mmCIF file of C-alpha atoms and ligand atoms in Angstrom:
data_model
loop_
_atom_site.group_PDB
_atom_site.id
_atom_site.type_symbol
_atom_site.label_atom_id
_atom_site.label_comp_id
_atom_site.label_asym_id
_atom_site.label_seq_id
_atom_site.Cartn_x
_atom_site.Cartn_y
_atom_site.Cartn_z
ATOM 1 C CA PHE A 286 0.000 0.000 0.000
ATOM 2 C CA THR A 287 1.363 3.464 -0.888
ATOM 3 C CA ARG A 288 0.490 6.991 0.066
ATOM 4 C CA HIS A 289 -1.019 7.364 -3.454
ATOM 5 C CA GLY A 290 -3.855 4.981 -2.508
ATOM 6 C CA PRO A 291 -4.917 1.440 -3.515
ATOM 7 C CA ARG A 292 -5.113 2.029 -7.328
ATOM 8 C CA ALA A 293 -1.594 3.387 -7.536
ATOM 9 C CA SER A 294 -0.395 0.519 -5.408
ATOM 10 C CA SER A 295 -1.993 -2.109 -7.669
ATOM 11 C CA LEU A 296 -0.465 -0.451 -10.755
ATOM 12 C CA LEU A 297 2.889 -0.516 -8.980
ATOM 13 C CA ALA A 298 2.359 -4.196 -8.128
ATOM 14 C CA ARG A 299 1.557 -4.949 -11.801
ATOM 15 C CA LYS A 300 4.686 -3.113 -12.874
ATOM 16 C CA GLU A 301 6.905 -4.832 -10.339
ATOM 17 C CA SER A 302 5.574 -8.284 -11.212
ATOM 18 C CA GLY A 303 6.202 -7.592 -14.909
ATOM 19 C CA MET A 304 2.508 -7.757 -15.880
ATOM 20 C CA ASN A 305 1.648 -5.843 -19.028
ATOM 21 C CA ALA A 306 5.325 -5.949 -19.904
ATOM 22 C CA THR A 307 6.442 -6.689 -23.464
ATOM 23 C CA GLU A 308 6.654 -10.371 -22.551
ATOM 24 C CA GLU A 309 2.961 -10.455 -21.651
ATOM 25 C CA ARG A 310 1.979 -8.516 -24.751
ATOM 26 C CA ILE A 311 3.882 -10.914 -27.049
ATOM 27 C CA THR A 312 2.144 -13.932 -25.544
ATOM 28 C CA GLY A 313 -1.243 -12.183 -25.649
ATOM 29 C CA ALA A 314 -0.750 -11.261 -29.317
ATOM 30 C CA ILE A 315 0.053 -14.851 -30.271
ATOM 31 C CA VAL A 316 -2.800 -16.363 -28.273
ATOM 32 C CA ARG A 317 -5.416 -13.922 -29.631
ATOM 33 C CA SER A 318 -4.164 -14.163 -33.198
ATOM 34 C CA TYR A 319 -3.997 -17.993 -33.218
ATOM 35 C CA PHE A 320 -7.417 -18.428 -31.675
ATOM 36 C CA GLU A 321 -8.974 -15.979 -34.107
ATOM 37 C CA LYS A 322 -7.450 -18.056 -36.935
ATOM 38 C CA LEU A 323 -8.691 -21.309 -35.443
ATOM 39 C CA GLN A 324 -12.159 -19.929 -34.750
ATOM 40 C CA GLN A 325 -12.505 -18.816 -38.377
ATOM 41 C CA HIS A 326 -11.829 -22.393 -39.492
ATOM 42 C CA LEU A 327 -14.148 -24.473 -37.344
ATOM 43 C CA ALA A 328 -16.573 -24.924 -40.266
ATOM 44 C CA ILE A 329 -14.982 -24.526 -43.673
ATOM 45 C CA ASP A 330 -15.434 -25.369 -47.339
ATOM 46 C CA VAL A 331 -12.409 -27.634 -47.783
ATOM 47 C CA ALA A 332 -10.189 -29.440 -45.261
ATOM 48 C CA ILE A 333 -7.013 -30.758 -46.888
ATOM 49 C CA VAL A 334 -5.191 -33.371 -44.858
ATOM 50 C CA GLY A 335 -1.467 -33.261 -45.605
ATOM 51 C CA ALA A 336 0.554 -30.348 -46.958
ATOM 52 C CA GLY A 337 2.546 -32.189 -49.617
ATOM 53 C CA PRO A 338 2.885 -30.863 -53.182
ATOM 54 C CA SER A 339 -0.563 -31.981 -54.368
ATOM 55 C CA GLY A 340 -2.353 -30.588 -51.302
ATOM 56 C CA LEU A 341 -0.503 -27.271 -51.506
ATOM 57 C CA VAL A 342 -1.340 -26.722 -55.187
ATOM 58 C CA ALA A 343 -4.976 -27.623 -54.514
ATOM 59 C CA ALA A 344 -5.066 -25.249 -51.528
ATOM 60 C CA ARG A 345 -3.802 -22.330 -53.593
ATOM 61 C CA ASP A 346 -6.290 -22.893 -56.411
ATOM 62 C CA LEU A 347 -9.218 -23.427 -54.024
ATOM 63 C CA ALA A 348 -8.388 -20.298 -52.035
ATOM 64 C CA ARG A 349 -8.076 -18.323 -55.260
ATOM 65 C CA ALA A 350 -11.556 -19.537 -56.214
ATOM 66 C CA GLY A 351 -12.828 -17.870 -53.047
ATOM 67 C CA LEU A 352 -13.334 -20.995 -50.920
ATOM 68 C CA ARG A 353 -12.391 -21.196 -47.249
ATOM 69 C CA VAL A 354 -9.663 -23.813 -47.150
ATOM 70 C CA ALA A 355 -7.427 -25.143 -44.384
ATOM 71 C CA LEU A 356 -4.503 -27.554 -44.584
ATOM 72 C CA PHE A 357 -3.790 -29.798 -41.606
ATOM 73 C CA GLU A 358 -0.211 -31.056 -41.511
ATOM 74 C CA SER A 359 1.016 -33.473 -38.870
ATOM 75 C CA LYS A 360 4.662 -32.426 -39.162
ATOM 76 C CA LEU A 361 6.133 -29.129 -37.996
ATOM 77 C CA ALA A 362 7.354 -28.365 -41.524
ATOM 78 C CA PRO A 363 4.862 -28.619 -44.373
ATOM 79 C CA GLY A 364 6.077 -29.734 -47.810
ATOM 80 C CA GLY A 365 5.787 -33.517 -47.489
ATOM 81 C CA GLY A 366 8.186 -35.492 -49.634
ATOM 82 C CA ILE A 367 9.620 -32.581 -51.605
ATOM 83 C CA TRP A 368 12.452 -31.409 -49.345
ATOM 84 C CA GLY A 369 14.701 -34.428 -49.800
ATOM 85 C CA GLY A 370 14.509 -34.602 -53.621
ATOM 86 C CA GLY A 371 15.783 -38.001 -54.724
ATOM 87 C CA MET A 372 17.562 -39.909 -51.954
ATOM 88 C CA LEU A 373 18.461 -36.597 -50.238
ATOM 89 C CA PHE A 374 19.931 -35.082 -53.427
ATOM 90 C CA ASN A 375 17.750 -32.006 -53.036
ATOM 91 C CA GLU A 376 16.702 -31.577 -56.658
ATOM 92 C CA ILE A 377 13.419 -32.753 -58.159
ATOM 93 C CA VAL A 378 12.358 -33.451 -61.739
ATOM 94 C CA VAL A 379 9.244 -31.963 -63.366
ATOM 95 C CA GLN A 380 7.881 -32.636 -66.855
ATOM 96 C CA ALA A 381 7.403 -29.788 -69.335
ATOM 97 C CA ASP A 382 3.601 -29.894 -69.159
ATOM 98 C CA ALA A 383 3.621 -29.170 -65.403
ATOM 99 C CA LEU A 384 5.983 -26.173 -65.620
ATOM 100 C CA PRO A 385 3.097 -23.645 -65.835
ATOM 101 C CA ILE A 386 2.183 -24.648 -62.261
ATOM 102 C CA LEU A 387 5.719 -23.923 -61.019
ATOM 103 C CA ASP A 388 5.648 -20.654 -62.984
ATOM 104 C CA ASP A 389 2.363 -19.737 -61.327
ATOM 105 C CA PHE A 390 4.090 -19.990 -57.928
ATOM 106 C CA GLY A 391 7.207 -18.129 -59.186
ATOM 107 C CA ILE A 392 9.383 -21.240 -58.665
ATOM 108 C CA ARG A 393 12.414 -21.447 -60.945
ATOM 109 C CA HIS A 394 13.379 -24.504 -63.022
ATOM 110 C CA ARG A 395 16.026 -25.533 -65.562
ATOM 111 C CA PRO A 396 15.945 -27.876 -68.552
ATOM 112 C CA ALA A 397 17.607 -31.210 -67.748
ATOM 113 C CA ASP A 398 19.795 -32.866 -70.381
ATOM 114 C CA ALA A 399 16.943 -35.291 -71.048
ATOM 115 C CA PRO A 400 14.105 -34.453 -73.428
ATOM 116 C CA GLY A 401 10.969 -33.045 -71.802
ATOM 117 C CA LEU A 402 12.418 -33.080 -68.271
ATOM 118 C CA HIS A 403 13.376 -30.149 -66.065
ATOM 119 C CA THR A 404 14.954 -29.875 -62.617
ATOM 120 C CA ALA A 405 14.155 -27.557 -59.735
ATOM 121 C CA ASP A 406 15.725 -27.001 -56.332
ATOM 122 C CA ALA A 407 13.690 -29.105 -53.876
ATOM 123 C CA VAL A 408 13.931 -26.503 -51.111
ATOM 124 C CA GLU A 409 12.753 -23.727 -53.441
ATOM 125 C CA VAL A 410 9.847 -25.915 -54.591
ATOM 126 C CA ALA A 411 8.784 -26.830 -51.038
ATOM 127 C CA SER A 412 9.051 -23.298 -49.654
ATOM 128 C CA GLY A 413 7.551 -21.774 -52.820
ATOM 129 C CA LEU A 414 4.479 -24.015 -52.758
ATOM 130 C CA ILE A 415 3.901 -23.312 -49.066
ATOM 131 C CA PHE A 416 4.291 -19.554 -49.532
ATOM 132 C CA GLY A 417 2.053 -19.547 -52.616
ATOM 133 C CA ALA A 418 -0.742 -21.455 -50.906
ATOM 134 C CA LEU A 419 -0.732 -19.151 -47.887
ATOM 135 C CA GLN A 420 -0.474 -15.967 -49.926
ATOM 136 C CA ALA A 421 -3.521 -17.060 -51.941
ATOM 137 C CA GLY A 422 -5.538 -17.212 -48.713
ATOM 138 C CA ALA A 423 -5.308 -20.849 -47.582
ATOM 139 C CA THR A 424 -4.612 -21.377 -43.880
ATOM 140 C CA LEU A 425 -2.165 -23.981 -42.651
ATOM 141 C CA PHE A 426 -2.321 -25.646 -39.255
ATOM 142 C CA ASN A 427 0.933 -27.491 -38.693
ATOM 143 C CA ALA A 428 1.843 -30.009 -35.991
ATOM 144 C CA ILE A 429 -1.819 -31.074 -36.067
ATOM 145 C CA ARG A 430 -2.683 -34.614 -37.054
ATOM 146 C CA VAL A 431 -6.037 -35.686 -38.436
ATOM 147 C CA GLU A 432 -6.782 -38.788 -36.431
ATOM 148 C CA ASP A 433 -10.334 -39.495 -37.541
ATOM 149 C CA ILE A 434 -13.161 -38.332 -39.798
ATOM 150 C CA VAL A 435 -16.676 -37.066 -39.066
ATOM 151 C CA PHE A 436 -19.295 -39.311 -40.692
ATOM 152 C CA HIS A 437 -22.879 -38.011 -40.983
ATOM 153 C CA GLU A 438 -25.694 -39.707 -42.879
ATOM 154 C CA ASP A 439 -23.578 -41.269 -45.620
ATOM 155 C CA ARG A 440 -21.289 -38.305 -46.007
ATOM 156 C CA ILE A 441 -17.790 -37.419 -44.807
ATOM 157 C CA ALA A 442 -18.502 -34.180 -42.982
ATOM 158 C CA GLY A 443 -15.274 -33.123 -41.287
ATOM 159 C CA VAL A 444 -11.978 -34.034 -39.654
ATOM 160 C CA VAL A 445 -11.041 -34.927 -36.093
ATOM 161 C CA ILE A 446 -7.828 -33.151 -35.086
ATOM 162 C CA GLN A 447 -5.213 -33.580 -32.398
ATOM 163 C CA TRP A 448 -1.774 -32.064 -31.677
ATOM 164 C CA THR A 449 0.854 -34.376 -33.145
ATOM 165 C CA PRO A 450 2.940 -34.436 -29.909
ATOM 166 C CA ILE A 451 -0.117 -35.584 -27.955
ATOM 167 C CA ALA A 452 -0.650 -38.429 -30.426
ATOM 168 C CA ARG A 453 3.067 -39.325 -30.376
ATOM 169 C CA LEU A 454 3.186 -39.373 -26.553
ATOM 170 C CA GLN A 455 0.000 -41.458 -26.584
ATOM 171 C CA MET A 456 -1.601 -39.135 -24.040
ATOM 172 C CA HIS A 457 -5.228 -39.947 -23.390
ATOM 173 C CA VAL A 458 -6.663 -36.601 -24.542
ATOM 174 C CA ASP A 459 -9.848 -36.168 -26.550
ATOM 175 C CA PRO A 460 -9.556 -34.393 -29.903
ATOM 176 C CA LEU A 461 -11.456 -31.470 -31.460
ATOM 177 C CA VAL A 462 -13.344 -31.294 -34.751
ATOM 178 C CA VAL A 463 -13.365 -29.142 -37.882
ATOM 179 C CA MET A 464 -16.432 -29.493 -40.111
ATOM 180 C CA ALA A 465 -15.928 -29.279 -43.872
ATOM 181 C CA ARG A 466 -18.043 -29.540 -47.034
ATOM 182 C CA ALA A 467 -15.174 -31.419 -48.687
ATOM 183 C CA VAL A 468 -12.407 -33.458 -47.033
ATOM 184 C CA VAL A 469 -9.290 -34.176 -49.090
ATOM 185 C CA ASP A 470 -6.904 -37.045 -48.466
ATOM 186 C CA GLY A 471 -3.498 -35.581 -49.316
ATOM 187 C CA THR A 472 -1.612 -37.809 -46.893
ATOM 188 C CA GLY A 473 0.602 -39.413 -49.541
ATOM 189 C CA HIS A 474 1.452 -43.121 -49.810
ATOM 190 C CA PRO A 475 -0.746 -44.443 -46.952
ATOM 191 C CA SER A 476 -3.959 -42.583 -47.955
ATOM 192 C CA GLU A 477 -4.793 -42.453 -44.252
ATOM 193 C CA ILE A 478 -8.096 -40.631 -44.574
ATOM 194 C CA VAL A 479 -9.580 -42.918 -47.195
ATOM 195 C CA ALA A 480 -8.408 -45.861 -45.065
ATOM 196 C CA MET A 481 -10.341 -44.398 -42.112
ATOM 197 C CA ALA A 482 -13.439 -44.083 -44.300
ATOM 198 C CA THR A 483 -13.270 -47.696 -45.513
ATOM 199 C CA ARG A 484 -12.203 -49.278 -42.189
ATOM 200 C CA LYS A 485 -14.049 -47.202 -39.601
ATOM 201 C CA ALA A 486 -17.083 -45.901 -41.493
ATOM 202 C CA GLY A 487 -17.298 -49.054 -43.611
ATOM 203 C CA VAL A 488 -18.034 -47.084 -46.762
ATOM 204 C CA ARG A 489 -17.567 -48.449 -50.284
ATOM 205 C CA ILE A 490 -15.506 -45.955 -52.226
ATOM 206 C CA ASP A 491 -15.589 -45.407 -55.996
ATOM 207 C CA THR A 492 -13.104 -48.147 -57.052
ATOM 208 C CA PRO A 493 -13.777 -51.534 -58.698
ATOM 209 C CA THR A 494 -13.639 -53.316 -55.320
ATOM 210 C CA GLY A 495 -15.116 -50.504 -53.232
ATOM 211 C CA ASP A 496 -11.858 -50.493 -51.257
ATOM 212 C CA ILE A 497 -8.279 -49.193 -51.565
ATOM 213 C CA LEU A 498 -6.499 -51.071 -54.366
ATOM 214 C CA GLY A 499 -2.946 -50.358 -53.104
ATOM 215 C CA GLU A 500 0.181 -48.893 -54.669
ATOM 216 C CA ARG A 501 2.178 -50.942 -57.190
ATOM 217 C CA PRO A 502 5.967 -50.890 -57.846
ATOM 218 C CA MET A 503 7.795 -48.272 -59.874
ATOM 219 C CA TRP A 504 6.775 -47.482 -63.463
ATOM 220 C CA VAL A 505 7.215 -43.755 -63.865
ATOM 221 C CA ASP A 506 5.061 -42.971 -66.912
ATOM 222 C CA GLN A 507 2.163 -45.137 -65.727
ATOM 223 C CA GLY A 508 2.390 -43.787 -62.160
ATOM 224 C CA GLU A 509 2.409 -40.167 -63.263
ATOM 225 C CA ALA A 510 -0.617 -40.669 -65.507
ATOM 226 C CA SER A 511 -2.612 -42.633 -62.932
ATOM 227 C CA THR A 512 -1.933 -40.071 -60.169
ATOM 228 C CA VAL A 513 -3.810 -37.463 -62.174
ATOM 229 C CA GLU A 514 -6.434 -39.898 -63.470
ATOM 230 C CA GLN A 515 -7.226 -41.229 -59.981
ATOM 231 C CA THR A 516 -7.640 -37.736 -58.516
ATOM 232 C CA ARG A 517 -11.386 -37.594 -57.927
ATOM 233 C CA ARG A 518 -14.295 -37.763 -55.546
ATOM 234 C CA LEU A 519 -14.399 -41.187 -53.888
ATOM 235 C CA TYR A 520 -17.478 -40.798 -51.724
ATOM 236 C CA PRO A 521 -19.779 -37.886 -50.832
ATOM 237 C CA GLY A 522 -17.571 -35.313 -49.124
ATOM 238 C CA LEU A 523 -14.359 -37.331 -49.675
ATOM 239 C CA TYR A 524 -11.647 -36.696 -52.279
ATOM 240 C CA ALA A 525 -8.028 -37.820 -52.745
ATOM 241 C CA CYS A 526 -5.073 -36.242 -54.511
ATOM 242 C CA GLY A 527 -1.384 -37.032 -55.123
ATOM 243 C CA MET A 528 0.110 -40.301 -53.890
ATOM 244 C CA ALA A 529 -3.008 -40.952 -51.804
ATOM 245 C CA ALA A 530 -5.157 -40.971 -54.962
ATOM 246 C CA ASN A 531 -2.590 -43.192 -56.665
ATOM 247 C CA ASN A 532 -2.606 -45.661 -53.753
ATOM 248 C CA VAL A 533 -6.398 -45.759 -53.684
ATOM 249 C CA GLY A 534 -6.556 -46.417 -57.424
ATOM 250 C CA GLY A 535 -3.798 -49.058 -57.507
ATOM 251 C CA GLY A 536 -1.312 -46.980 -59.528
ATOM 252 C CA PHE A 537 2.438 -47.486 -59.962
ATOM 253 C CA ARG A 538 4.940 -45.373 -58.017
ATOM 254 C CA MET A 539 7.190 -42.926 -59.827
ATOM 255 C CA GLY A 540 10.042 -41.703 -57.578
ATOM 256 C CA PRO A 541 11.281 -38.093 -57.444
ATOM 257 C CA ILE A 542 9.324 -36.684 -60.398
ATOM 258 C CA PHE A 543 6.595 -34.271 -59.340
ATOM 259 C CA GLY A 544 4.579 -33.175 -62.389
ATOM 260 C CA GLY A 545 1.824 -35.659 -61.573
ATOM 261 C CA MET A 546 1.528 -34.371 -57.983
ATOM 262 C CA LEU A 547 1.271 -30.748 -59.138
ATOM 263 C CA LYS A 548 -1.291 -31.557 -61.840
ATOM 264 C CA SER A 549 -3.261 -33.708 -59.396
ATOM 265 C CA GLY A 550 -3.611 -30.734 -57.018
ATOM 266 C CA ARG A 551 -4.784 -28.501 -59.846
ATOM 267 C CA LYS A 552 -7.323 -31.070 -61.094
ATOM 268 C CA LEU A 553 -8.648 -31.662 -57.576
ATOM 269 C CA ALA A 554 -9.293 -27.959 -57.005
ATOM 270 C CA ARG A 555 -11.220 -27.748 -60.271
ATOM 271 C CA LEU A 556 -13.407 -30.742 -59.315
ATOM 272 C CA ILE A 557 -14.177 -29.412 -55.853
ATOM 273 C CA VAL A 558 -15.007 -25.934 -57.104
ATOM 274 C CA GLU A 559 -17.498 -27.510 -59.553
ATOM 275 C CA ASP A 560 -19.009 -29.802 -56.890
ATOM 276 C CA LEU A 561 -19.386 -27.122 -54.228
ATOM 277 C CA ARG A 562 -21.052 -24.759 -56.678
ATOM 278 C CA ASP A 563 -23.890 -27.280 -57.250
HETATM 279 C C1 48H B 626 -2.083 -34.627 -41.032
HETATM 280 C C2 48H B 626 -0.756 -35.938 -42.397
HETATM 281 C C3 48H B 626 -1.414 -37.101 -41.956
HETATM 282 C C4 48H B 626 -2.471 -36.949 -41.001
HETATM 283 C C5 48H B 626 0.100 -37.711 -43.373
HETATM 284 O O1 48H B 626 3.488 -37.543 -49.278
HETATM 285 P P1 48H B 626 3.313 -36.099 -49.534
HETATM 286 O O2 48H B 626 4.477 -35.352 -50.067
HETATM 287 O O3 48H B 626 2.008 -35.887 -50.467
HETATM 288 P P2 48H B 626 1.776 -35.850 -52.043
HETATM 289 O O4 48H B 626 0.903 -36.986 -52.377
HETATM 290 O O5 48H B 626 1.295 -34.494 -52.399
HETATM 291 O O6 48H B 626 3.188 -36.036 -52.728
HETATM 292 C C6 48H B 626 3.792 -37.277 -52.802
HETATM 293 C C7 48H B 626 5.302 -37.130 -53.011
HETATM 294 O O7 48H B 626 5.893 -36.366 -52.008
HETATM 295 C C8 48H B 626 5.884 -38.509 -53.012
HETATM 296 O O8 48H B 626 5.939 -39.107 -51.934
HETATM 297 C C9 48H B 626 6.300 -39.140 -54.235
HETATM 298 C C10 48H B 626 6.262 -38.428 -55.535
HETATM 299 N N1 48H B 626 6.687 -40.393 -54.160
HETATM 300 C C11 48H B 626 7.033 -41.235 -55.258
HETATM 301 C C12 48H B 626 7.609 -42.547 -54.792
HETATM 302 O O9 48H B 626 7.834 -43.410 -55.673
HETATM 303 O O10 48H B 626 7.863 -42.739 -53.585
HETATM 304 O O11 48H B 626 2.852 -35.347 -48.218
HETATM 305 C C13 48H B 626 1.829 -35.870 -47.415
HETATM 306 C C14 48H B 626 1.777 -35.043 -46.137
HETATM 307 C C15 48H B 626 3.037 -35.211 -45.277
HETATM 308 O O12 48H B 626 3.581 -33.948 -45.011
HETATM 309 C C16 48H B 626 2.531 -35.887 -44.006
HETATM 310 O O13 48H B 626 3.210 -35.458 -42.850
HETATM 311 C C17 48H B 626 1.076 -35.465 -43.998
HETATM 312 O O14 48H B 626 0.696 -35.497 -45.366
HETATM 313 N N2 48H B 626 0.183 -36.359 -43.273
HETATM 314 N N3 48H B 626 -1.065 -34.730 -41.941
HETATM 315 N N4 48H B 626 -2.774 -35.703 -40.565
HETATM 316 N N5 48H B 626 -3.166 -38.009 -40.533
HETATM 317 N N6 48H B 626 -0.862 -38.194 -42.569
#
């Protein structure tokens, strides 16, 4: 208590304890800003699970079309399988017909000494795709794993999310939910989201068996073509792109060539924009 009275004394106490100091303001700014972002994405148009190349291209195109789109990425760094190029040689190969997508993101590339093939720096591709998706208006939630789907009346209606560290530590903590008009499996080789739909919801997806056909060995040209071909709606509210689509449709793998992934993302965005307009 001071001779200036109780108010002055409480202000002094706040000052002495460091309250309202820069440290408090930094924390407050982050908490308010993050929660505003999260709150704006509790019910969205498109939830993309996995921020690999196909998901990032789709996110940019969908955001540019005016849809509310969020990417959920379980790792701290988005970019999926791009960063390491081929066997950690951090260069990737892209075919000529996919170069307009790299150009759209402002990512540089060079002709390879092989007809129709071009190389690009894997780190520039990964960072460029991430930057381009965010700048277009997509929102990315990293270190968040989609651990389940929401299933309502024969429709995939959202994603069940959890902090990746909580899942890794196997802590018994209930998740939260984001509702979405379209859910995209962009989880790469395992097609985790489609697997949840077939195993847990018991749905028959749009394949000859009604189930995931499974990835086949390497055959680059076939794998690249089937990745784009298999990019489609598999069930009401459920779509797949990139390696996930290829795994679902029983396509061949293709190694460190990325034109198919980029074109898959672009095709997926077009399909979803058409479907959500109906
Ligand atoms: C949140 C998740 C979850 C989950 C996984 O594999 P990706 O790079 O995705 P694609 O399909 O766009 O690209 C595939 C390409 O990178 C590749 O692997 C190629 C061309 N392989 C050829 C070959 O022969 O091997 O990224 C998927 C992302 C990753 O960042 C995961 O961390 C993330 O999805 N993810 N995120 N919740 N449940 N599961």
